[in-house]
Short mmCIF file of C-alpha atoms and ligand atoms in Angstrom, two decimals:
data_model
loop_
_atom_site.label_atom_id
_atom_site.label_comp_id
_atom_site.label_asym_id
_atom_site.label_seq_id
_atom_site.Cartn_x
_atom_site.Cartn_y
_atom_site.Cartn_z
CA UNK A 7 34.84 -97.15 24.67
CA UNK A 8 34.67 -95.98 21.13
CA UNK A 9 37.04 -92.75 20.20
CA UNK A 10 35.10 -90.48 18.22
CA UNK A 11 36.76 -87.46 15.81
CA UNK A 12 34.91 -84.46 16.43
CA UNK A 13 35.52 -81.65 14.11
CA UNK A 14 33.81 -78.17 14.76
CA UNK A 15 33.68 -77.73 18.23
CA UNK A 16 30.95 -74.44 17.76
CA UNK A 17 27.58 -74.53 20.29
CA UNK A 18 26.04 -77.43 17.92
CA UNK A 19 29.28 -79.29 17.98
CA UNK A 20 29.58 -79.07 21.87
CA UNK A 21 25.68 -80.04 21.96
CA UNK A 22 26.66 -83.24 20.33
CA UNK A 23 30.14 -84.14 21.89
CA UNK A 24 27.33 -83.43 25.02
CA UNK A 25 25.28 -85.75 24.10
CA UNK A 26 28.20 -88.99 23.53
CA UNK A 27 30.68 -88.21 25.79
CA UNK A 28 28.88 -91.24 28.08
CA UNK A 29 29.38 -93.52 25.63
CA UNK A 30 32.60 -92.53 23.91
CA UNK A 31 35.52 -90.55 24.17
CA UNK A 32 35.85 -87.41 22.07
CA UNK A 33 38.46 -85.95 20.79
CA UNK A 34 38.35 -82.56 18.61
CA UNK A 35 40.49 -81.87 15.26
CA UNK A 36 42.03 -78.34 15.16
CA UNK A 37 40.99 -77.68 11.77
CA UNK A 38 41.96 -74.11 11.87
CA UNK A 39 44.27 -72.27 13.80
CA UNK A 40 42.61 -70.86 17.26
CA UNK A 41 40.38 -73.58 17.34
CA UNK A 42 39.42 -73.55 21.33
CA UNK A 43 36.63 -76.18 23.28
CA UNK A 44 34.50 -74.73 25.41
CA UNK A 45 34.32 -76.40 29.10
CA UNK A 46 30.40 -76.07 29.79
CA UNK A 47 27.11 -76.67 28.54
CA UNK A 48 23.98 -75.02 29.71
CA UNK A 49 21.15 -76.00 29.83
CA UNK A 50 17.77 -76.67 31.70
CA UNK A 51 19.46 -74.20 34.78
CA UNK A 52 22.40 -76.76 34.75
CA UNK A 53 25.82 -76.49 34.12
CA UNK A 54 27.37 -79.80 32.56
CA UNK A 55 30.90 -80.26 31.76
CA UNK A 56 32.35 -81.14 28.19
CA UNK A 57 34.73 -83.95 28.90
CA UNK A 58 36.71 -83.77 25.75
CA UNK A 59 40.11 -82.72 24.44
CA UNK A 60 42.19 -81.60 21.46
CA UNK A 61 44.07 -83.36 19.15
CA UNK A 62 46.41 -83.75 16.05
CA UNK A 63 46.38 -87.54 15.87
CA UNK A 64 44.53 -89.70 13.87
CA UNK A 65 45.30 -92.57 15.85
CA UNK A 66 42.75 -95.02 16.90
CA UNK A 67 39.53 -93.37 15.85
CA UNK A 68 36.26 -95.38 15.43
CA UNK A 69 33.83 -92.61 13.62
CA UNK A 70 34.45 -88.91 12.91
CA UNK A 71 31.46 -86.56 13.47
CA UNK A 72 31.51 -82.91 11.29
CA UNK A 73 29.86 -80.43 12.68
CA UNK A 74 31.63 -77.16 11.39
CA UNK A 75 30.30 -74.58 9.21
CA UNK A 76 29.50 -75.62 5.85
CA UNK A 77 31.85 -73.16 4.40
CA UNK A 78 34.50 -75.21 5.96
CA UNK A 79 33.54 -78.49 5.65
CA UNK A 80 35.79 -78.80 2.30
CA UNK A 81 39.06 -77.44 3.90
CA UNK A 82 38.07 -79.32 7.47
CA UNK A 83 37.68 -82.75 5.89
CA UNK A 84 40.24 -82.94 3.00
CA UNK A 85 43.33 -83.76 4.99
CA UNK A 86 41.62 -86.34 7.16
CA UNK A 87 39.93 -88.44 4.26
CA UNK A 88 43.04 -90.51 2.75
CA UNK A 89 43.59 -91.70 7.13
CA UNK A 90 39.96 -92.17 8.16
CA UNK A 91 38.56 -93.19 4.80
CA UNK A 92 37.49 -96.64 6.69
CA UNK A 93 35.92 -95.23 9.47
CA UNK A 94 31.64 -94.13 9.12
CA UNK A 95 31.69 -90.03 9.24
CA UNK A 96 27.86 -87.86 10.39
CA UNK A 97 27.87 -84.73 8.83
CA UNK A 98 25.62 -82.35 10.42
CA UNK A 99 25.52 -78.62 8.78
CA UNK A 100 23.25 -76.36 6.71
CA UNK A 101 22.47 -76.62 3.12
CA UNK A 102 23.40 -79.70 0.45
CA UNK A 103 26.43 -78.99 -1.39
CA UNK A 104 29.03 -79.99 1.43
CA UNK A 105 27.18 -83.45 2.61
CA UNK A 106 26.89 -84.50 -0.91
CA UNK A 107 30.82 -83.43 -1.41
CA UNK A 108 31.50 -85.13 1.56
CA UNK A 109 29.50 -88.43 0.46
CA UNK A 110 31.71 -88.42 -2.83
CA UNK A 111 35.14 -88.53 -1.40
CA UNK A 112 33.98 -91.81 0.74
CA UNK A 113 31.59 -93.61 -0.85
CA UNK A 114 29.44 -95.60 1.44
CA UNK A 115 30.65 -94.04 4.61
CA UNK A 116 29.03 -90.50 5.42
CA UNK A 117 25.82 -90.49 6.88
CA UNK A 118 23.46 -87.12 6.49
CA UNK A 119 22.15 -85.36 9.91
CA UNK A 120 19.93 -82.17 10.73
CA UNK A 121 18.86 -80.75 13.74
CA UNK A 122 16.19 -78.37 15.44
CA UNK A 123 18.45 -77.39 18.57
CA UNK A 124 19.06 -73.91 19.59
CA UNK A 125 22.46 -73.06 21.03
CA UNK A 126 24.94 -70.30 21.07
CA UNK A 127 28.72 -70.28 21.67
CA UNK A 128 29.45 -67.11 24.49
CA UNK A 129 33.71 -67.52 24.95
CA UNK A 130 33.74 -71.26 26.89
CA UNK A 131 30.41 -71.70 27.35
CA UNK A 132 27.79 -72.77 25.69
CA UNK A 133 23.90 -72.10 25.99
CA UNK A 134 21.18 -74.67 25.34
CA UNK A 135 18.47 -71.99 24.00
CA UNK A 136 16.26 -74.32 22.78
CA UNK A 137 15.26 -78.00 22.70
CA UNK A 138 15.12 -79.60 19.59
CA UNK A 139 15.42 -82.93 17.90
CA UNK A 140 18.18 -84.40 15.44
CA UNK A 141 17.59 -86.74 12.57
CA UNK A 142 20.39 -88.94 11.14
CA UNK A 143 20.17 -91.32 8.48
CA UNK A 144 21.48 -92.84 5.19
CA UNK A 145 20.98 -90.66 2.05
CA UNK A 146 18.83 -92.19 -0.34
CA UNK A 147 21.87 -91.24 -3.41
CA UNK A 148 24.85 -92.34 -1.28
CA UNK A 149 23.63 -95.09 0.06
CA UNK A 150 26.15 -96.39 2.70
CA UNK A 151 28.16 -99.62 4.13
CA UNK A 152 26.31 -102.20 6.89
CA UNK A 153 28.72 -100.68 9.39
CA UNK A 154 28.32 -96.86 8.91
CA UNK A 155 24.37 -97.84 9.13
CA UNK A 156 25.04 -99.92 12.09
CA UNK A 157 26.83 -97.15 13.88
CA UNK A 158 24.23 -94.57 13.07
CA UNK A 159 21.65 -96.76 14.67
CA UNK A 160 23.92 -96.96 17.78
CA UNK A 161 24.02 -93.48 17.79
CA UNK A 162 20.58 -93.01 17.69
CA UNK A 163 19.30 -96.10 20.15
CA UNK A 164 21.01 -95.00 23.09
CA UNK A 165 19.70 -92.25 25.56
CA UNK A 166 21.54 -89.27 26.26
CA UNK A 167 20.65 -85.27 26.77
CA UNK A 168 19.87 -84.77 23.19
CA UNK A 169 16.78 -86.71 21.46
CA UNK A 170 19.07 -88.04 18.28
CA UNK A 171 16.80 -90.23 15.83
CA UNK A 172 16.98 -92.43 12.85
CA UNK A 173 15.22 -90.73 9.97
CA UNK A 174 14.85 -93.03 7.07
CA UNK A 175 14.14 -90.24 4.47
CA UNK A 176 17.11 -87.58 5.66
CA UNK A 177 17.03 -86.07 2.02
CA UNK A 178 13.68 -84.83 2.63
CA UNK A 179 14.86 -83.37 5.91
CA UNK A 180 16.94 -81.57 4.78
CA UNK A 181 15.64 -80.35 2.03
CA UNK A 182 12.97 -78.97 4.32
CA UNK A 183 15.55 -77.43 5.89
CA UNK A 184 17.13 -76.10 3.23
CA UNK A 185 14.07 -74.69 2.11
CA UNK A 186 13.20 -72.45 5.41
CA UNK A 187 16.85 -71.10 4.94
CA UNK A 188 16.89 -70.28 1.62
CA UNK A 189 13.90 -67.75 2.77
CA UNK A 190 14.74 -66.37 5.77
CA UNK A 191 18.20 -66.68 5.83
CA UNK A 192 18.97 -64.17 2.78
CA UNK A 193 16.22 -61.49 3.46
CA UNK A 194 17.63 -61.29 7.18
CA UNK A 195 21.09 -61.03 6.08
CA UNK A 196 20.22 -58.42 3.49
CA UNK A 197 17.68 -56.29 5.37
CA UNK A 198 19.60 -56.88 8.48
CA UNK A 199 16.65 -57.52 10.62
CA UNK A 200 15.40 -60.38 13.11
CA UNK A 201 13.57 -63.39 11.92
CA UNK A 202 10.10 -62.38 12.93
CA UNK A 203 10.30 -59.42 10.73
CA UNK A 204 9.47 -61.85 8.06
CA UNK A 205 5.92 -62.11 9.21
CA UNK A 206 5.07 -58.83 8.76
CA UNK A 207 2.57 -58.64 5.25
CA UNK A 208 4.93 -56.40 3.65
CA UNK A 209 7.25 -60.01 2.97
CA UNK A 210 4.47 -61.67 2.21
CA UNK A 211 4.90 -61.65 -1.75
CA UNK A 212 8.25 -62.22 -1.78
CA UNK A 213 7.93 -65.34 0.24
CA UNK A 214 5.24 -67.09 -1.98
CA UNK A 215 7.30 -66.18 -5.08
CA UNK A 216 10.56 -67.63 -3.84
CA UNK A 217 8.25 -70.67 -2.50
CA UNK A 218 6.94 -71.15 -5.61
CA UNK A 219 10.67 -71.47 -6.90
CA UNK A 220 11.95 -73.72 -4.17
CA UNK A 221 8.84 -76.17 -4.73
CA UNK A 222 9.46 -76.52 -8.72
CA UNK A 223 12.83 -77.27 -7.91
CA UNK A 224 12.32 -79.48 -5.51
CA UNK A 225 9.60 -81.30 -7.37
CA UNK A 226 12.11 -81.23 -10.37
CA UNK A 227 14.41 -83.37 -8.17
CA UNK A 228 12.08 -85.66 -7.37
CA UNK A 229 11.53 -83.96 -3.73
CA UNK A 230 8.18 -83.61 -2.20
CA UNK A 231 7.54 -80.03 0.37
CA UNK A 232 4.93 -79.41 2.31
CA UNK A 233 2.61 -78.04 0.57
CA UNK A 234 1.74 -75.19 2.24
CA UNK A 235 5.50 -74.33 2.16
CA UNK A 236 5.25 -70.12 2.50
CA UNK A 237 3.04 -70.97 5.55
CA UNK A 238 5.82 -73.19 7.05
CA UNK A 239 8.17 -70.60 6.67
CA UNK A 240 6.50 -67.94 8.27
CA UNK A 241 5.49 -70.26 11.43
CA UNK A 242 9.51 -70.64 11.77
CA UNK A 243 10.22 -67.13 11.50
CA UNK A 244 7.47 -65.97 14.34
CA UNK A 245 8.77 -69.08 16.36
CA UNK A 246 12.65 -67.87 16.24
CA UNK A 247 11.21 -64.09 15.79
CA UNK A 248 13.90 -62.95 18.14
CA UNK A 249 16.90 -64.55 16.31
CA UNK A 250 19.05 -62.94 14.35
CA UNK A 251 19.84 -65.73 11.31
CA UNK A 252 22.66 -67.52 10.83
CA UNK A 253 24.01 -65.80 7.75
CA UNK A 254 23.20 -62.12 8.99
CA UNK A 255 25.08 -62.88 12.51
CA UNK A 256 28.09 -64.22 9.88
CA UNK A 257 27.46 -61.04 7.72
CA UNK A 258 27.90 -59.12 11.32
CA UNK A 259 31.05 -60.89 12.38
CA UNK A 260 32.48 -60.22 8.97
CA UNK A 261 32.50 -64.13 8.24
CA UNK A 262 31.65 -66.12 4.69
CA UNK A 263 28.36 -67.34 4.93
CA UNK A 264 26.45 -70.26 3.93
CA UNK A 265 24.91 -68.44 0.98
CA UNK A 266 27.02 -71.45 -1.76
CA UNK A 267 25.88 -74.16 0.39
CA UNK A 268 22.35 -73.01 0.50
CA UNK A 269 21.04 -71.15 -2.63
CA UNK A 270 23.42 -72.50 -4.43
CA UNK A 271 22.48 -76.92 -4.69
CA UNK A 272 18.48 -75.06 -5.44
CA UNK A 273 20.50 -72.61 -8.35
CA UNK A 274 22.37 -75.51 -9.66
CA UNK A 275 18.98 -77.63 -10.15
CA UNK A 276 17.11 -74.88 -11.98
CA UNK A 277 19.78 -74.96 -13.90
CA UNK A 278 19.68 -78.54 -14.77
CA UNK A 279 16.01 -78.63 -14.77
CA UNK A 280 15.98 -75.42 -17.10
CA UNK A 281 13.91 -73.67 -14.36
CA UNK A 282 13.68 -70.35 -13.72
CA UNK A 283 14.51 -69.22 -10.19
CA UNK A 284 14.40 -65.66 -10.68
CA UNK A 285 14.04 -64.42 -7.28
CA UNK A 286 16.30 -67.29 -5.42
CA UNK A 287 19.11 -65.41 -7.72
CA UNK A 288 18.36 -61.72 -7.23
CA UNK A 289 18.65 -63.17 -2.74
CA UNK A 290 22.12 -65.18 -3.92
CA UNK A 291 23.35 -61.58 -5.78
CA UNK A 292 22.16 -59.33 -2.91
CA UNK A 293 23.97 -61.62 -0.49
CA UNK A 294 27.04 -62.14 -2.38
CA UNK A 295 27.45 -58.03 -3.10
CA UNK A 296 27.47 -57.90 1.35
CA UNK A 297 30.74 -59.68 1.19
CA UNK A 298 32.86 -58.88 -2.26
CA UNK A 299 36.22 -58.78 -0.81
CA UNK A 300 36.29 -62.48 0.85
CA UNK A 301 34.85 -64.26 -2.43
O1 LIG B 407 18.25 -72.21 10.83
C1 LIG B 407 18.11 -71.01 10.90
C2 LIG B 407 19.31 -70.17 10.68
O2 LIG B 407 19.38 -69.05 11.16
O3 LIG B 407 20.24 -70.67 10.02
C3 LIG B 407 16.74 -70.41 11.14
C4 LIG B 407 15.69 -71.51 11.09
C5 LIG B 407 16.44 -69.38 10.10
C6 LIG B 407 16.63 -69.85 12.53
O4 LIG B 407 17.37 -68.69 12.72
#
């Protein structure tokens, strides 16, 4: 059986390491001190066990599969890249910035994933809160080796408790992705308030204008959004009304948030593209004044 490298064992780690542990053995990289697996997943009224353990060797591992925060993905990966720089990598967080960082430092070897799951980490368990689906692929500007494609197709022709697919445009995925966040994620961290507050009229302005700003960039770099982008956005904020965002639960546990890996790929564009993104940086200001001290 294939050993697999698992680094970020949070709920969407543990959904994955879930999801292979049939097929391959995983083993998790403490990448920070305090780093702890939890033993259980729930989900569907079941209670399935993670079979998977800790490690600090390098030793004999086939793939390595990044699923930490995207704020860590530079100080995760950096010590592991000069060993494992043979091996195909998934990365699988929020935003840009980090998967194309990651794609530089080994050419040819990092494939690009997103996913729709829900989960939550509570101590050692782990909650399946909502069924999703989880793209992987080969990004169309890192293009990468036979084998790192071959292994991503394993990945994703096997069954298992999570629907994992090949996506042959996973740029555009994640751009759509990125998009959504770069909405909700910095008006819920600033107003502190649940997703579905978004769909109240009173937003409605302010998400067409930053929109508007996403899809010139986007179109800038050669991207295509949905059209009706606003639209999408507030369909995902009255379908996760009750959650409270990614980057205002970090902003509540006093942690960095994404706010460089999300805002700031669509910031660096305009920039290139001598666009003006006016609103995208008053959200990337407002954001950054929540947390002065750890910047
Ligand atoms: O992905 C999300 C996040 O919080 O990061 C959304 C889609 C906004 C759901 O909460």
């Amino acid at each position: 059986m294939a050993t697999i490298l698992l680094i970020g064992p949070g709920a969407i780690g543990s959904l994955m390491a879930w999801s292979l542990q049939d097929r391959a053995t995983i083993k998790v990289y403490a990448h920070r001190a305090g780093v702890s697996l939890p033993g259980t997943v729930e989900s569907d009224e079941a209670t399935h066990r993670l079979l998977w353990s800790l490690t600090d060797s390098l030793d004999g591992i086939d793939a390595v599969v990044v699923c930490c925060k995207a704020t860590q993905i530079e100080r995760a990966t950096l010590p592991l890249i000069p060993q494992l720089s043979n091996v195909p990598w998934l990365v699988l967080c929020n935003g840009l910035g980090p998967q194309a960082w990651l794609s530089e430092q080994l050419p040819g070897q990092v494939l690009w994933a997103s996913t729709t799951e829900g989960a939550g980490r509570f101590g050692d368990r782990v909650q399946h809160t909502g069924v999703g689906e989880t793209r992987i692929g080969s990004p169309a500007q890192y293009p990468v080796s036979a084998k790192t494609e071959n292994w991503g197709h394993w990945l994703t022709s096997q069954t298992g408790p999570l629907e994992l697919h090949w996506e042959p445009d996973i740029t555009s995925v994640l751009w759509r992705k990125l998009a959504i966040n770069a909405v909700i994620n910095p008006i819920t961290a600033v107003h502190k308030c649940q997703n579905g507050a978004l769909a109240e009229p009173q937003w409605q302005s302010e998400i067409s204008a930053l929109c508007e700003e996403i899809q010139s960039i986007a179109r800038a770099c050669g991207v295509q959004l949905p059209e009706a982008l606003a639209e999408r956005v507030i369909q995902v904020a009255k379908a996760t009304r009750r959650n409270r965002s990614s980057m205002l639960t970090d902003i509540e546990a006093g942690r960095e948030t994404e706010i460089d890996a999300i805002l700031g790929p669509l910031l660096c564009a305009a920039d290139r593209h001598g666009l003006s993104a006016a609103r995208l940086q008053y959200w990337y200001q407002a954001v950054i004044r929540l947390h002065p001290l750890i910047r």
